[in-house]
XYZ file of N, CA, C and O in Angstrom:
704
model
N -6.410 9.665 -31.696
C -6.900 9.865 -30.333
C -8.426 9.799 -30.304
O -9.114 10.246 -31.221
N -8.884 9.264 -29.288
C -10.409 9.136 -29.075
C -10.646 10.363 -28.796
O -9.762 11.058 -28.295
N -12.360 11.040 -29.173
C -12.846 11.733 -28.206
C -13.958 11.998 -27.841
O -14.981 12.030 -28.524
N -13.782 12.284 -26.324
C -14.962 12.271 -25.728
C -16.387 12.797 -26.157
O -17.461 12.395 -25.710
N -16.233 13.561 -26.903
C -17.671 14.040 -27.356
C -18.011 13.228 -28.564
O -18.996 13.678 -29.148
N -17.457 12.104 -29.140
C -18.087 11.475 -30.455
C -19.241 10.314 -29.823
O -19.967 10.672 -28.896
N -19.361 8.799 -30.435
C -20.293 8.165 -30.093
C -19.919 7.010 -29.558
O -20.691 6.071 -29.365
N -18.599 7.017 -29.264
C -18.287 5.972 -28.392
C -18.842 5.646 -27.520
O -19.771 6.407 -27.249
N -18.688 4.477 -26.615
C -19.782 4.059 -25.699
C -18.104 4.331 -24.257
O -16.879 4.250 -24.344
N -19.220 4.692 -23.007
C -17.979 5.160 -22.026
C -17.905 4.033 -21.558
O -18.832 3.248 -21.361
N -16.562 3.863 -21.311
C -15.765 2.944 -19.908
C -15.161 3.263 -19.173
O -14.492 4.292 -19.081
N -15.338 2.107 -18.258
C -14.695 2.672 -16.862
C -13.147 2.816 -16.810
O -12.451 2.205 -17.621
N -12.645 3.566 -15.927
C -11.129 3.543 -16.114
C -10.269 3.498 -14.785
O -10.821 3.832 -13.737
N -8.960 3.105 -14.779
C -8.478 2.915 -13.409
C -7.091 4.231 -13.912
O -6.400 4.309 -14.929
N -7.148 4.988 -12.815
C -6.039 6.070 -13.020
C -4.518 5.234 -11.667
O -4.467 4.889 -10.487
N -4.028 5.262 -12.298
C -2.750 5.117 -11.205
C -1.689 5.955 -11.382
O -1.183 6.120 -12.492
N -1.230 6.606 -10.202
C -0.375 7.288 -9.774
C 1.299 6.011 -10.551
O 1.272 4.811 -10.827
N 2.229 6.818 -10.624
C 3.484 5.893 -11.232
C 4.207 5.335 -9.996
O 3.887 4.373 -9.298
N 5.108 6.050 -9.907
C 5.882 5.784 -8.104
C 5.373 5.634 -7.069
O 4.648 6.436 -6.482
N 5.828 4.177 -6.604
C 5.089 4.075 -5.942
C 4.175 2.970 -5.553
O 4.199 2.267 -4.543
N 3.343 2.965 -6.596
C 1.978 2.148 -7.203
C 2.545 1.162 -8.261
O 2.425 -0.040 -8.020
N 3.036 1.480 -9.191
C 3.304 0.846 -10.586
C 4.485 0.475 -10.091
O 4.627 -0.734 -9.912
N 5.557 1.331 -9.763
C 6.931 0.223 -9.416
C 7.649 1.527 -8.312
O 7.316 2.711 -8.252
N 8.751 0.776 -7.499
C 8.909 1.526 -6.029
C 9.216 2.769 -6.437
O 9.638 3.096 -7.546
N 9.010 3.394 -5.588
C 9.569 4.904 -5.736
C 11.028 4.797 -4.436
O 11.289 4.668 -3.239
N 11.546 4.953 -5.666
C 13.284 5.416 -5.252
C 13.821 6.767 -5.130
O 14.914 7.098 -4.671
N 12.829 7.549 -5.641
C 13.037 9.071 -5.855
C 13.841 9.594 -7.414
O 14.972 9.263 -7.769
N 12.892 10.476 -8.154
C 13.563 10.958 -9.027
C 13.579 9.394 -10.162
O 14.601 8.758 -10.419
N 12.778 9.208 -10.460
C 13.491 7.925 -11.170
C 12.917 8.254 -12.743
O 11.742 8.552 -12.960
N 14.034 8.137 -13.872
C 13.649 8.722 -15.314
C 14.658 7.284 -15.997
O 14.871 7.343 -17.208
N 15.354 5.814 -15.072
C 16.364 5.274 -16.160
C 15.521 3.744 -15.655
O 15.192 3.374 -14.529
N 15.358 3.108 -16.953
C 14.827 2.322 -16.864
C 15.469 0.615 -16.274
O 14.887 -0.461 -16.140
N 16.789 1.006 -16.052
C 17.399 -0.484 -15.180
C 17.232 0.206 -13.947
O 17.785 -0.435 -13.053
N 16.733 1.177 -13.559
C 16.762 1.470 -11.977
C 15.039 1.205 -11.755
O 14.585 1.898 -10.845
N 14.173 0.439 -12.348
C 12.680 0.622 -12.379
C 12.662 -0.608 -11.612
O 13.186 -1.502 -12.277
N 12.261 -1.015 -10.460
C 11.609 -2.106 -9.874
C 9.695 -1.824 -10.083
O 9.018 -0.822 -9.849
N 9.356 -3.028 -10.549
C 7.855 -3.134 -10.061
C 7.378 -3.484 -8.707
O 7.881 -3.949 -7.685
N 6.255 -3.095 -9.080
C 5.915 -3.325 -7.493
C 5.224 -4.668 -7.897
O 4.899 -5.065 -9.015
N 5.108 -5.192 -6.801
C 4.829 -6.938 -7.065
C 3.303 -6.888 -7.419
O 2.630 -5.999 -6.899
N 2.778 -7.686 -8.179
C 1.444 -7.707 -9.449
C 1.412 -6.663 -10.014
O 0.347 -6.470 -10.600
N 2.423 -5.581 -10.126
C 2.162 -4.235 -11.237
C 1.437 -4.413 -12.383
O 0.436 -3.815 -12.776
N 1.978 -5.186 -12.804
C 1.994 -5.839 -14.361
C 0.403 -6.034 -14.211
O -0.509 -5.210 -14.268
N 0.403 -7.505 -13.988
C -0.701 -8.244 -13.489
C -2.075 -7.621 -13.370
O -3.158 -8.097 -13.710
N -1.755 -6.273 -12.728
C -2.730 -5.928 -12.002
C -3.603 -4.567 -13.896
O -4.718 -4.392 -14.388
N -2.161 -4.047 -14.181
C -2.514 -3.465 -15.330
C -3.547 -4.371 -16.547
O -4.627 -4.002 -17.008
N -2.778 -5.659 -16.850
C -3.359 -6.362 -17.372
C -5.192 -6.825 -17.089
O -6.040 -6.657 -17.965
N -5.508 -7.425 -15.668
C -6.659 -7.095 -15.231
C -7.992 -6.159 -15.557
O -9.214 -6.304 -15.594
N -6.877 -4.968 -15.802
C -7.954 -3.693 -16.103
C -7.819 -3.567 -17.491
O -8.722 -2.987 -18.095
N -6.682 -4.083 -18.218
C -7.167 -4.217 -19.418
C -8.451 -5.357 -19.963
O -9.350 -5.087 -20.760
N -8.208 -6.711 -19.249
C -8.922 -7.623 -19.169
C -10.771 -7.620 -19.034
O -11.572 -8.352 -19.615
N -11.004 -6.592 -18.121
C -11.678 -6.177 -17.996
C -12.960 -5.059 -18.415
O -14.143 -4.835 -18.155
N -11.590 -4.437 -19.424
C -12.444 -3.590 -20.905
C -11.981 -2.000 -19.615
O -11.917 -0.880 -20.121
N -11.828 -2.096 -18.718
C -11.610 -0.790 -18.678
C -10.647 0.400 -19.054
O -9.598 -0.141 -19.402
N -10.512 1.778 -19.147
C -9.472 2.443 -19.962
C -8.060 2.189 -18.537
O -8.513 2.379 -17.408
N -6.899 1.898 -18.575
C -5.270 1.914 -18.053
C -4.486 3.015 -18.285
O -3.738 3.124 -19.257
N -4.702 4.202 -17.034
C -4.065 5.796 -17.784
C -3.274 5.195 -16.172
O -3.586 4.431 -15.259
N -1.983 6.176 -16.573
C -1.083 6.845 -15.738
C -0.750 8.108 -15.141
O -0.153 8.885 -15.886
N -1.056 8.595 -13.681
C -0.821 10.454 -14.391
C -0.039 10.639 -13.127
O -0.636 10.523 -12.056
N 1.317 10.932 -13.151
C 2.170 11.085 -12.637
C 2.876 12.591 -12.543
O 2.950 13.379 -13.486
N 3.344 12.801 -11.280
C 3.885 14.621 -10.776
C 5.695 13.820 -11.380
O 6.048 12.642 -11.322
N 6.193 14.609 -11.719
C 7.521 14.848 -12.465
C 7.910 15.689 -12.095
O 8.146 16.364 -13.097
N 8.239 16.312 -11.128
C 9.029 17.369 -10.684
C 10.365 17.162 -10.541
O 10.850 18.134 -9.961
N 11.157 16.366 -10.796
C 12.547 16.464 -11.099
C 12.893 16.991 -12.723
O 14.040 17.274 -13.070
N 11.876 17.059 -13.510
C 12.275 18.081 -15.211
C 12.564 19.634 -14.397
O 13.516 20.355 -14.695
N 11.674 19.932 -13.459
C 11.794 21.460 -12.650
C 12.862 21.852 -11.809
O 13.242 23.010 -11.636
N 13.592 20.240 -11.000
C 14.375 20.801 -10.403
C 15.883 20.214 -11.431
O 16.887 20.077 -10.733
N 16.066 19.901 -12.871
C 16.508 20.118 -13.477
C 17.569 19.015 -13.102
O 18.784 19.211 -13.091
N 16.877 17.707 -12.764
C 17.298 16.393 -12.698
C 17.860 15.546 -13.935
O 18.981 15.064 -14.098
N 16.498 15.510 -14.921
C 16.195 15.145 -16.081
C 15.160 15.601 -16.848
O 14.277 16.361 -16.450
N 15.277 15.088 -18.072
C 14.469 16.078 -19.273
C 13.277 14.993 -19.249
O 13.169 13.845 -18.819
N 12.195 16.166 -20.105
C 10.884 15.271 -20.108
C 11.445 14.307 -21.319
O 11.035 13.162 -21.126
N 12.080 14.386 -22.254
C 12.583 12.838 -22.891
C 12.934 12.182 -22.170
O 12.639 11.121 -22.721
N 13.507 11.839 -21.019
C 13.932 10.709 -19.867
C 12.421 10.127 -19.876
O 12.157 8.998 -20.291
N 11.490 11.008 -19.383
C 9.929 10.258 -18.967
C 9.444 9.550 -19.708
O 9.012 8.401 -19.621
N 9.538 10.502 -20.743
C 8.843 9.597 -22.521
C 9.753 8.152 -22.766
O 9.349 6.996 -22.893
N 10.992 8.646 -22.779
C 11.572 7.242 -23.109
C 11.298 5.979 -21.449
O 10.716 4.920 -21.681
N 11.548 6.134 -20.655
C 11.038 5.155 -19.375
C 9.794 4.893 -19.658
O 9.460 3.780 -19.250
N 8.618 5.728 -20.430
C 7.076 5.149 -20.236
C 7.179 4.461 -21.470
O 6.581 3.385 -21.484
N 7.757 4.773 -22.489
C 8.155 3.725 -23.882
C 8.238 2.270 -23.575
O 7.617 1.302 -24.014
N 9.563 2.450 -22.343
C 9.999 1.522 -21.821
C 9.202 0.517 -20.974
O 9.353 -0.701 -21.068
N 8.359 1.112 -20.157
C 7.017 0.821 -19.157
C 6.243 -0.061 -20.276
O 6.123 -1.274 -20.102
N 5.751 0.541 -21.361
C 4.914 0.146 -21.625
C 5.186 -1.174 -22.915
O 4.329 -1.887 -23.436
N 6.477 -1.157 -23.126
C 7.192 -2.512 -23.992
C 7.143 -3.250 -23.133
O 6.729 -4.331 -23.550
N 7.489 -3.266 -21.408
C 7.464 -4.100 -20.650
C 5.755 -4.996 -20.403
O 5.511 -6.201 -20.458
N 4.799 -3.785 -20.120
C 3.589 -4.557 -19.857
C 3.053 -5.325 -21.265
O 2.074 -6.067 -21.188
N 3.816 -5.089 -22.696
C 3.094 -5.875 -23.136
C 3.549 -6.865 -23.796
O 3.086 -7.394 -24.806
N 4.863 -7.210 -22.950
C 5.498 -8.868 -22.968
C 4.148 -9.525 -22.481
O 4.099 -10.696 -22.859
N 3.098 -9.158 -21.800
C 2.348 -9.110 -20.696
C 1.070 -10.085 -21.548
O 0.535 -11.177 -21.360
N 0.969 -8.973 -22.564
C -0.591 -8.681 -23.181
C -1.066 -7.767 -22.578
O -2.276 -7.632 -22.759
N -0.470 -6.877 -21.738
C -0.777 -5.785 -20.696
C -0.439 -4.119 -21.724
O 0.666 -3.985 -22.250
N -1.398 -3.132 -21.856
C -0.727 -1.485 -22.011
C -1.697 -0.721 -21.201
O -2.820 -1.063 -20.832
N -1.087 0.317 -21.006
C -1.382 1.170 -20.757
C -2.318 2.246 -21.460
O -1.578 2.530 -22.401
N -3.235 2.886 -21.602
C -3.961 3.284 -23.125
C -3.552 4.552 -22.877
O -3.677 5.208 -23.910
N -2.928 5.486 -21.588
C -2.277 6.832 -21.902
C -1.476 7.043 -20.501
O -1.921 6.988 -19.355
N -0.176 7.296 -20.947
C 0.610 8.417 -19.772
C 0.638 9.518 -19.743
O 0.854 10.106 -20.803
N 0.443 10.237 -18.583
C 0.187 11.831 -18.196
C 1.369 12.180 -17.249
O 1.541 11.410 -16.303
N 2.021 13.005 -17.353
C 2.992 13.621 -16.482
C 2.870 14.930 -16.042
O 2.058 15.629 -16.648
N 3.511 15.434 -15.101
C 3.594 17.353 -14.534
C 4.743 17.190 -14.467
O 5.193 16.341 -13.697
N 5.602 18.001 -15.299
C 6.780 18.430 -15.369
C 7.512 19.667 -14.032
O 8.620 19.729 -13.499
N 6.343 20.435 -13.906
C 6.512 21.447 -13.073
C 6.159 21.759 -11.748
O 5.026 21.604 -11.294
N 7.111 22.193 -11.132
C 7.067 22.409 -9.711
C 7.398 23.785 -9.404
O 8.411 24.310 -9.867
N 6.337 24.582 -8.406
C 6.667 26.150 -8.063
C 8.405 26.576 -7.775
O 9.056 27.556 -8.136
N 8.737 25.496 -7.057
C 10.260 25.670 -6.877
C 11.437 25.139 -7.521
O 12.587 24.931 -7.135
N 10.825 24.980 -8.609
C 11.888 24.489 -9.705
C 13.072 25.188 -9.569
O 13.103 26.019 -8.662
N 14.154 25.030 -10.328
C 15.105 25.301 -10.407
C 15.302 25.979 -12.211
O 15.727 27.128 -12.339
N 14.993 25.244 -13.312
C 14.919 25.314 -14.322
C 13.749 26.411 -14.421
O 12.746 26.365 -13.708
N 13.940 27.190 -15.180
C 12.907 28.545 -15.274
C 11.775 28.305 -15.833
O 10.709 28.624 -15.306
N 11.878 27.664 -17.060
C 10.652 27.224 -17.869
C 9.591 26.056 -17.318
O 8.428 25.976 -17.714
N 10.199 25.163 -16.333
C 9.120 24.574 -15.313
C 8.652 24.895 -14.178
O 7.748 24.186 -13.733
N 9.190 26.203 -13.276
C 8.985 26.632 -12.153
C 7.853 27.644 -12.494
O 7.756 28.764 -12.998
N 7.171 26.833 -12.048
C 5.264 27.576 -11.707
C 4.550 26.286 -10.768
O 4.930 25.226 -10.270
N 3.217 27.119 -10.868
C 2.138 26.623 -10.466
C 1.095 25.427 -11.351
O 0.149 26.051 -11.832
N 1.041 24.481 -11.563
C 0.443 24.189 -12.631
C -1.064 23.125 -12.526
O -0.880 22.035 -11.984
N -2.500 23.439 -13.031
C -3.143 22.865 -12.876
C -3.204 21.421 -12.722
O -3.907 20.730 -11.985
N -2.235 21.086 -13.655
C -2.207 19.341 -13.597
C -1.200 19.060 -12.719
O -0.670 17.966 -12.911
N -0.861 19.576 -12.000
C 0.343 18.914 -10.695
C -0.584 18.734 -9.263
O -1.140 19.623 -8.617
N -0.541 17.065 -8.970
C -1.370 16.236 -8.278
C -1.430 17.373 -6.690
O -0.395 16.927 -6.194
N -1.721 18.029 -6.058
C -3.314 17.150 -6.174
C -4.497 18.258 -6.704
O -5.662 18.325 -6.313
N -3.837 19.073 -7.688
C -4.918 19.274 -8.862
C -5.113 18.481 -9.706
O -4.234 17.644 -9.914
N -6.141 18.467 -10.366
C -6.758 17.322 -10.814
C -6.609 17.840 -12.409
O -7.509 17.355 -13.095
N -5.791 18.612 -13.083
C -5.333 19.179 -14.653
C -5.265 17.622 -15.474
O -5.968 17.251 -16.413
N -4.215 16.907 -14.798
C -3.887 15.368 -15.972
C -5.036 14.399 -15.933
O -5.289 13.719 -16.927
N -5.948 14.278 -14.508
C -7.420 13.537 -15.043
C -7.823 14.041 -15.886
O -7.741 13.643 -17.048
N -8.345 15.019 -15.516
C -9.407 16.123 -16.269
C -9.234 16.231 -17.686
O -10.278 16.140 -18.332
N -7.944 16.439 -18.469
C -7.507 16.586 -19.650
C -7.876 14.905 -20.322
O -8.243 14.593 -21.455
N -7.551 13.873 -18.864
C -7.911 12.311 -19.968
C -9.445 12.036 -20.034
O -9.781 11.048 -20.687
N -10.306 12.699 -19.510
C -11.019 12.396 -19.160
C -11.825 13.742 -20.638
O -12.907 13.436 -21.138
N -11.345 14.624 -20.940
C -11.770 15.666 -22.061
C -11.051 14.657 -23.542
O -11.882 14.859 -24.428
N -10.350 14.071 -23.915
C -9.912 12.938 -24.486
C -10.775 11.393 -24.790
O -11.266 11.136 -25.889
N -10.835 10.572 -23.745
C -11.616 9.097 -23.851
C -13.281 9.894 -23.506
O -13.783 10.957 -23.141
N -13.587 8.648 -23.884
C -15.125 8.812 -23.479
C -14.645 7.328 -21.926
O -14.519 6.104 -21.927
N -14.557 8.229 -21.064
C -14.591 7.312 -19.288
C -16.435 7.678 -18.815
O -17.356 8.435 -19.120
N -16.136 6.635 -17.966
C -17.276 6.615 -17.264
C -16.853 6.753 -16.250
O -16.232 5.863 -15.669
N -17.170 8.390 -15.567
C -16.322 8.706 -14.548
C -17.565 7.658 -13.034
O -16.968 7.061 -12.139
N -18.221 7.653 -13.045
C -18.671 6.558 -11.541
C -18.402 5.883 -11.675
O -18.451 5.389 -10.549
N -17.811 4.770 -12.632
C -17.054 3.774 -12.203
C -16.030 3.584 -12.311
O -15.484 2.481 -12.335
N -15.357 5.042 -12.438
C -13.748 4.788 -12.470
C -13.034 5.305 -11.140
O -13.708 6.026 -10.404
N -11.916 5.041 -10.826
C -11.215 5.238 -9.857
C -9.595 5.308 -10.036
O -8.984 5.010 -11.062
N -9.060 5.750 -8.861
C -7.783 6.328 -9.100
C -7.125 5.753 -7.501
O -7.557 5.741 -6.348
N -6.138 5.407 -8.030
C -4.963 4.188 -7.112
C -4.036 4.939 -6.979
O -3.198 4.987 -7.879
N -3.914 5.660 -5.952
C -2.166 6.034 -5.344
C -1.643 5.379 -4.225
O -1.839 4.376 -3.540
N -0.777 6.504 -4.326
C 0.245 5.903 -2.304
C 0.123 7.548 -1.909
O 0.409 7.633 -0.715
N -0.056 8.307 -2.222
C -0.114 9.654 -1.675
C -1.723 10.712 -1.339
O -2.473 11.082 -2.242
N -1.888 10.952 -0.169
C -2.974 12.053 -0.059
C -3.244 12.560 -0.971
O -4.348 12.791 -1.463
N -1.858 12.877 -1.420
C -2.217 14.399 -3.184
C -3.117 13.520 -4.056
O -4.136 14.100 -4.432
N -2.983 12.328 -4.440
C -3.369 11.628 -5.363
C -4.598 11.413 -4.943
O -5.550 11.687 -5.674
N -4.807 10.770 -3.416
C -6.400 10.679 -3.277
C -7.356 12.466 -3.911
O -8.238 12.705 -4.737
N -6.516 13.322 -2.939
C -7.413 14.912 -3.377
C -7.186 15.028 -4.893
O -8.067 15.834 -5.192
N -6.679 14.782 -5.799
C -6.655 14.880 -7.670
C -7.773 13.966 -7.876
O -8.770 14.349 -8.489
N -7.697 13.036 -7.507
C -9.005 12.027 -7.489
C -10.554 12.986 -7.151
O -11.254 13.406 -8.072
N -10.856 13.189 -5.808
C -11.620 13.656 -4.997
C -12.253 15.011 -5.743
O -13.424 15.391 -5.711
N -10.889 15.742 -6.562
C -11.543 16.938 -6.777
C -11.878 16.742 -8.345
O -12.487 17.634 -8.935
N -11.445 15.481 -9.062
C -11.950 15.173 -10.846
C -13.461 14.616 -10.387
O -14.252 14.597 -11.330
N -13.914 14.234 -9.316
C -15.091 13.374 -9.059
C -15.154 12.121 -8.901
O -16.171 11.448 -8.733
N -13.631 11.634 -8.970
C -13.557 10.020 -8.386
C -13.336 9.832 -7.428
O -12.895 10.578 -6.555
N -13.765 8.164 -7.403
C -13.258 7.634 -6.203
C -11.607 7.412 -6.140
O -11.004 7.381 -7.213
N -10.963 7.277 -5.047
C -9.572 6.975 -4.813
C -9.236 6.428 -3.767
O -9.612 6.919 -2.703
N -8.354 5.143 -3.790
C -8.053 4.379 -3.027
C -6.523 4.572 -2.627
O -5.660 4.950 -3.419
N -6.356 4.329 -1.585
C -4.674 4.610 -1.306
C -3.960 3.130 -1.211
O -4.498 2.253 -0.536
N -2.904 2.920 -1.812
C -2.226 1.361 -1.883
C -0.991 1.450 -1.173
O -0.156 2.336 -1.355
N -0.901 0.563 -0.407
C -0.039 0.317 0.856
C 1.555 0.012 0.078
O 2.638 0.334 0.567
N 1.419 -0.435 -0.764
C 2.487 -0.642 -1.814
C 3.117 -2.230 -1.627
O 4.280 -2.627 -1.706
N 1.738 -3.021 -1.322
C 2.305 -4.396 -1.016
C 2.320 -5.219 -2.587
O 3.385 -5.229 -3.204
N 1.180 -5.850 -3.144
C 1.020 -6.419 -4.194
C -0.455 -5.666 -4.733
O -1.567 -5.666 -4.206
N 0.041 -5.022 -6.030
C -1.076 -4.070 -6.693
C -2.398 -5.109 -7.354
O -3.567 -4.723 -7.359
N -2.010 -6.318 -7.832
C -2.876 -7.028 -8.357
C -3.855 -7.700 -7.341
O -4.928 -8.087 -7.804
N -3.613 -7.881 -6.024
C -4.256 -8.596 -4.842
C -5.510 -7.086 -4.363
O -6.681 -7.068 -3.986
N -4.543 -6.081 -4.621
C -5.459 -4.838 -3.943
C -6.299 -4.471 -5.288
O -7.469 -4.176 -5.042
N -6.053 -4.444 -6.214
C -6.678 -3.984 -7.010
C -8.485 -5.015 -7.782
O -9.634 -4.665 -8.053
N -7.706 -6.296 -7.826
C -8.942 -7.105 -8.201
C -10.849 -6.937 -7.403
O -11.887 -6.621 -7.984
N -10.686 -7.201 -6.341
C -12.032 -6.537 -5.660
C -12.068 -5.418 -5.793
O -13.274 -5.190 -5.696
N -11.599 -4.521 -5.951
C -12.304 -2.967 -6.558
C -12.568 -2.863 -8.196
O -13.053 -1.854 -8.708
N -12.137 -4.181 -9.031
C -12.881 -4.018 -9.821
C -13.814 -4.653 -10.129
O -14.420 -4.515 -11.192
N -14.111 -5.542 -9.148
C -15.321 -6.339 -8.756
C -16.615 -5.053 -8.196
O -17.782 -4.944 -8.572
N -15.761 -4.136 -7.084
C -16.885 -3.344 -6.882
C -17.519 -2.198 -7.858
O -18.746 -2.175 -7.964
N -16.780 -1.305 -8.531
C -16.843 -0.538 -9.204
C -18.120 -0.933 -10.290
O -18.408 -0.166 -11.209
């Protein structure tokens, strides 16, 4: 693992929300033949690899809380995620999840938890990890929560309509 306090030189990084953004949100989704992308997902990951910037994921999981599926479902689907982007030449350089939700069902995930969007715990922790260059990084959801996790780590955040991620995403890394 990199870290932030050695002598690496910082880069910029693009945070994206999973569902949603990366591929539709169907609700609850942990099995990987039920994963649609969202159209340029891929594409658009690749880009920001292309580009030298860091490709994190940090996604709310609250179905481990309401005792849907186990956090091995997540691990194995982002396994899966990420064999897919790099048919590509495309990865991801880290996935972040929140397992927990106040109203869980399962005892051991029902709380409050810093890193559940739109606290900003799963930036913050990647960001104590890589050496990012937080002004020119930014964070891509479909949800308010995700813009405020953004807003309150010190990034910028863009909200994606959920049409084609690679069309929305290219000029913001032109601007950044």
């Amino acid at each position: 693992m990199s870290s932030a306090s050695g002598d690496q030189p910082r880069r910029p990084a693009v945070f994206f929300d999973r569902d949603g953004v990366l591929n539709k949100d169907i609700g609850y989704l942990f099995e990987s033949d039920r994963l649609i992308w969202i159209d340029g997902a891929r594409e658009a990951v690749k880009a920001v690899n292309d580009t030298g910037y860091f490709a994190f994921v940090v996604t709310n999981q609250s179905g481990v809380a309401r005792g849907l599926y186990e956090e091995a479902h997540i691990q194995e689907l982002h396994g899966w995620m990420a064999q897919e982007l790099g048919r590509i030449g495309a990865h991801i350089d880290a996935f972040e999840y929140c397992p927990f939700h106040p109203e869980g069902t399962v005892e051991r995930y029902r709380k409050v938890s810093y890193r559940r969007k739109p606290s900003p715990g799963m930036i913050n922790d990647l960001l104590a990890r890589f050496p990012v260059d937080l002004e020119h990084s930014f964070l891509v959801g479909d949800q308010p929560t995700d813009l405020e996790a953004a807003r309150a780590a010190g990034l910028k955040g863009y909200l994606f309509s959920g049409s084609n991620l690679e069309l929305f995403l290219r000029p913001l890394l032109q601007r950044s």
